[in-house]
XYZ file of C-alpha atoms in Angstrom:
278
model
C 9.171 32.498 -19.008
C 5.610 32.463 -19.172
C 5.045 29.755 -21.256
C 7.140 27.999 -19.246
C 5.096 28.744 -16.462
C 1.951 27.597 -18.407
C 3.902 24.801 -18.854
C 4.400 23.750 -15.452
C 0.796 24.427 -14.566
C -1.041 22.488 -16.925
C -1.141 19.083 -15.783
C -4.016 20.923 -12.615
C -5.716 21.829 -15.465
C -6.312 18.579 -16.744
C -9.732 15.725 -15.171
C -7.338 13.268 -15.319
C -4.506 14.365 -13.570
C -6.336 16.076 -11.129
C -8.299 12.642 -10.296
C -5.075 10.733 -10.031
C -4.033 13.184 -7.605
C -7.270 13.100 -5.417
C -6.730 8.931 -5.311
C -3.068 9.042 -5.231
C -2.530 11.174 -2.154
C -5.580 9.524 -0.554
C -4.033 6.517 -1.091
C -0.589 7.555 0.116
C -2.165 8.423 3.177
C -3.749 5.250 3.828
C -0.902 3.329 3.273
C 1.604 5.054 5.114
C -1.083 4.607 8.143
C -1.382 1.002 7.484
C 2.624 0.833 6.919
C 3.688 2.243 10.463
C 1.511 -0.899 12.099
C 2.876 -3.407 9.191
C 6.810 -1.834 10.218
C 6.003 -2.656 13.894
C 4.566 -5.879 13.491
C 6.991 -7.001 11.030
C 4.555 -7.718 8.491
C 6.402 -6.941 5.382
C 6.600 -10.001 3.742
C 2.617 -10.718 4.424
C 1.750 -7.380 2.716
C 4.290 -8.486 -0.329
C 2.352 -12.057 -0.462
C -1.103 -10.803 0.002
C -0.198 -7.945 -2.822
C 0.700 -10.275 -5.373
C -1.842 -12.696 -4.357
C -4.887 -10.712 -5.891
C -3.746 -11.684 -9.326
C -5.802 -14.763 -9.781
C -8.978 -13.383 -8.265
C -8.570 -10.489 -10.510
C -8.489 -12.775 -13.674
C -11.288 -14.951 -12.429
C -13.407 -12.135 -12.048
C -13.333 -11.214 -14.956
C -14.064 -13.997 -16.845
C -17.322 -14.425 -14.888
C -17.964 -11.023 -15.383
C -17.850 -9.907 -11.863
C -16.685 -6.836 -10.095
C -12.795 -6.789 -10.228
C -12.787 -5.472 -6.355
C -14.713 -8.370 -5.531
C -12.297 -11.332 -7.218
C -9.228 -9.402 -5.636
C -10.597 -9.521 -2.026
C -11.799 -13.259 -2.082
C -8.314 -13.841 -3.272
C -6.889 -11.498 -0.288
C -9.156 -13.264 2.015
C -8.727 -17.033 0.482
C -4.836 -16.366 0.627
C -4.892 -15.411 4.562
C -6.928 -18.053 5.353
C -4.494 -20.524 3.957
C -1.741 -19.259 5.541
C -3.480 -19.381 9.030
C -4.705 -23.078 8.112
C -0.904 -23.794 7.255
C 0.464 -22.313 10.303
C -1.954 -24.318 12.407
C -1.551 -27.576 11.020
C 2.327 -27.700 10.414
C 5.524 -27.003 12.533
C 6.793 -24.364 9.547
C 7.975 -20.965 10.499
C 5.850 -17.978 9.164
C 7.954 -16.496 6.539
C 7.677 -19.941 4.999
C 4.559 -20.053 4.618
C 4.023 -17.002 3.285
C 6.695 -17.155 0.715
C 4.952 -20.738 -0.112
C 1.387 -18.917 -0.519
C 2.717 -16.200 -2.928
C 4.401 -18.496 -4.943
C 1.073 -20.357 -5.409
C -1.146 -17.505 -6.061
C 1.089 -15.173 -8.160
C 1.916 -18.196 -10.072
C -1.856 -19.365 -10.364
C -2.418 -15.823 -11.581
C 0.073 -15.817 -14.412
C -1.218 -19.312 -15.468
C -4.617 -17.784 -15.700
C -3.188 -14.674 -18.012
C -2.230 -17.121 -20.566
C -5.265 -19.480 -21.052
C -7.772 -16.867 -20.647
C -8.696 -14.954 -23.400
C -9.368 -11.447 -21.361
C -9.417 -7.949 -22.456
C -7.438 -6.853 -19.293
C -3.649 -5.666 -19.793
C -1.227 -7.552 -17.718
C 0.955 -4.343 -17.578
C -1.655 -2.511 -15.967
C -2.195 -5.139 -13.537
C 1.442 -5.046 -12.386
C 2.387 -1.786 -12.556
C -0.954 0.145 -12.100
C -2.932 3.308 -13.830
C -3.464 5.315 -11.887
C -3.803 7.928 -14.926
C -6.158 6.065 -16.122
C -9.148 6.691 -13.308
C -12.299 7.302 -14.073
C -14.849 9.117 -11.920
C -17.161 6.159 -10.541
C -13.847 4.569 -10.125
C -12.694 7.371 -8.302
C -15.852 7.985 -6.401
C -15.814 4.235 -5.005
C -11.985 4.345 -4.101
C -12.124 7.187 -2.085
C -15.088 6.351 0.416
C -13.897 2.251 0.458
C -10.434 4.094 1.732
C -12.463 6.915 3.786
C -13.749 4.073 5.376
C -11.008 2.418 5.815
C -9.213 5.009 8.054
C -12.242 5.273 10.007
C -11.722 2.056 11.219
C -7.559 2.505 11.817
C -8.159 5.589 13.718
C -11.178 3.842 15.511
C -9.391 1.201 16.663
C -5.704 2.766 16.545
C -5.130 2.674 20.636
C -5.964 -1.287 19.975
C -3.950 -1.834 16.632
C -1.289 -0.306 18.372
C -0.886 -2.692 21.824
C -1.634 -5.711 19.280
C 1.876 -4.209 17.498
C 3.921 -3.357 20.794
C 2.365 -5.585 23.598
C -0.090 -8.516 22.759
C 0.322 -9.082 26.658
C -1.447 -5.702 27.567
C -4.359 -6.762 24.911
C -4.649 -10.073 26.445
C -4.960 -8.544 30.197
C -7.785 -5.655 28.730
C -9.772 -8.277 28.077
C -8.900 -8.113 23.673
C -8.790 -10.377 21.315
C -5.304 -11.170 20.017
C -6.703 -13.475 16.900
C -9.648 -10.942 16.267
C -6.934 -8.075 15.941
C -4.554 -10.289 14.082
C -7.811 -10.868 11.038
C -8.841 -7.224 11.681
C -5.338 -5.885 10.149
C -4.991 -8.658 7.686
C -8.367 -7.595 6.697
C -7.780 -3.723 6.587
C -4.596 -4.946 5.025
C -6.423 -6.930 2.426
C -9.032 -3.867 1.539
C -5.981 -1.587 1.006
C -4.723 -4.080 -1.460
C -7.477 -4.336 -3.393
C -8.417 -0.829 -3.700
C -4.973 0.231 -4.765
C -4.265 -2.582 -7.338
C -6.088 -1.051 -9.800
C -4.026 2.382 -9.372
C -0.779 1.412 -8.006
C -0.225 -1.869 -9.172
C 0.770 -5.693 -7.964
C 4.001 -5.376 -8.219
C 4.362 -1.600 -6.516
C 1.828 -1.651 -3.909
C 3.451 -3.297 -1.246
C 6.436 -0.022 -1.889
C 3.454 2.329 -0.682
C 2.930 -0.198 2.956
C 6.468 0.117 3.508
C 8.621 2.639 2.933
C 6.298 5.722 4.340
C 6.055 3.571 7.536
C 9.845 2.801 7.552
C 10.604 6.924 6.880
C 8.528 7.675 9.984
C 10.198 5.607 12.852
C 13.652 6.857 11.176
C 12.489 10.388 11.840
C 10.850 9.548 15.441
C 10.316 6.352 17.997
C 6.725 8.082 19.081
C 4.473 6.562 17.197
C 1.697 8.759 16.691
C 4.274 11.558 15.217
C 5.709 8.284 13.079
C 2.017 7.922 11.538
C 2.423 12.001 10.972
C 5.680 11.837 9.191
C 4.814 8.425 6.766
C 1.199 10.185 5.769
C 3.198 13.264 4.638
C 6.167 11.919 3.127
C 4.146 9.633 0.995
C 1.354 12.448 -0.078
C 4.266 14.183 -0.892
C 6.539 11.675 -2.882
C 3.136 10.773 -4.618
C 2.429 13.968 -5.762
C 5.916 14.920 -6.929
C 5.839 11.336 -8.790
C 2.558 11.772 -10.823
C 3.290 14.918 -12.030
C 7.041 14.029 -12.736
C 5.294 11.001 -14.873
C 3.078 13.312 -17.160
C 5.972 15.466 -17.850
C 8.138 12.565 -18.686
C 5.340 10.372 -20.248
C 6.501 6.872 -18.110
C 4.659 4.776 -16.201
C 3.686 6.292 -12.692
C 3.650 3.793 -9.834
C 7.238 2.381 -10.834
C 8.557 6.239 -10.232
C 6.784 6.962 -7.211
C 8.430 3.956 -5.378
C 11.874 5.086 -7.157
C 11.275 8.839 -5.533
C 10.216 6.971 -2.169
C 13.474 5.063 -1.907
C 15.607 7.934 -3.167
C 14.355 9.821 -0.447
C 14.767 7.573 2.187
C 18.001 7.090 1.275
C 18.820 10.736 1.572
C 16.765 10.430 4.994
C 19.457 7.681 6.200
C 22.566 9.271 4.886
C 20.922 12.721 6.544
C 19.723 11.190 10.160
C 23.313 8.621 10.364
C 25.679 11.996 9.603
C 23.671 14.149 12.484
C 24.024 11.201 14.818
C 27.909 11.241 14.463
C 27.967 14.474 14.434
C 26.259 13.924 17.881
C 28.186 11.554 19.320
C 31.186 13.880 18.164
């Protein structure tokens, strides 16, 4: 008994799995945040474009020997530009143009891979390492996201009319288009900070399912926000210590606890509602 015990307590012993915990939840929070405004707005597919978009600014900055951060948010911010140039200039519907740009750029990316000779691993680029953290890392992660939900919370009352009722923005005197940049931008940052952690390909799991577990459990949005920042600090905490016990990768099995639970949240919230109506 007590070794299992010593077992089970081990990993909080560890730098490194008590750093991936710091960014992970931190993270999670973030993103489920972000998520409830990306649910509302019906953003999904952007964040999925913009997510794998990084990829070729990622490469390139490398092979000029710049910071990765840097490479992955011109590519964020080149890649949202083109799809507001595209919108402007042709008659084609959004979701067209943003499957069109992530074709491009994820494509672009992998092209760059194989011709560059580059000491980065393409798994970690796709599925994250978040295990793999070091302190400076850490460090510069935590106050870019810090910062981050300064601004959401800052600007939350704003973010939230832009979601529900561009109308109401309009008549306070708001910017639609600034708003519109403003969360593609915090959108973008987000991104880029969590590539290196979560991943390309798993990212986008983090800015949608907390935000899509909240408005199950509530149609007020500011308990919505309350239940997303938990369930994903919690699902992301379960999932990176279920990964050092089981030795797999970490971002693919927190998105597999995510949906699992979500699932159980649907089955649990439809049966009540019956039950209800019974």
């Amino acid at each position: 008994m007590y070794d299992f015990i010593i077992y089970l307590i081990e990993p909080f012993y560890l730098p490194f799995i008590q750093r991936a915990l710091l960014l992970g939840i931190t993270i999670g929070i973030v993103c489920a945040v972000l998520s409830c405004y990306l649910v509302l707005k019906g953003w999904a597919l952007i964040g999925d474009a913009l997510s794998h978009s990084l990829l070729p600014g990622v490469l390139l900055s490398h092979m000029f020997g710049l910071s990765i951060f840097i490479g992955a948010l011109c590519a964020a911010i080149l890649s949202t530009t083109l799809m507001g140039v595209i919108k402007r200039k042709t008659k084609l519907k959004e979701d067209t143009i943003v499957g069109i740009v992530f074709s491009v750029m994820f494509a672009m990316g992998l092209f760059l891979f194989s011709v560059i000779d580059t000491e980065l691993h393409i798994t970690h680029l796709l599925f994250g390492n978040i295990l793999g953290i070091d302190r400076n890392s850490l460090l510069t992660h935590l106050i870019i996201l810090v910062c981050i939900l300064a601004i959401i919370c800052l600007k939350a009352r704003d973010l939230m009319l832009f979601c529900f009722d561009e109308k109401q923005l309009t008549m306070q005197g708001m910017s639609i288009k600034f708003h519109h940049y403003l969360l593609l931008f915090l959108l973008s940052v987000v991104l880029v900070v969590s590539i290196q952690a979560i991943g390309v390909l798993f990212v986008i799991g983090l800015l949608i399912i907390p935000g899509m577990f909240g408005y199950s459990m509530t149609k007020q949005f500011h308990f919505m926000m309350m239940y997303a920042s938990f369930f994903s600090a919690l699902t992301i905490f379960i999932g990176i210590l279920v990964s050092f016990y089981l030795d797999v990768a970490s971002a693919p099995l927190i998105i597999v606890i995510q949906t699992l639970f979500l699932l159980l949240t649907f089955a649990l919230t439809s049966r009540i509602t019956k039950n209800k109506q019974i």
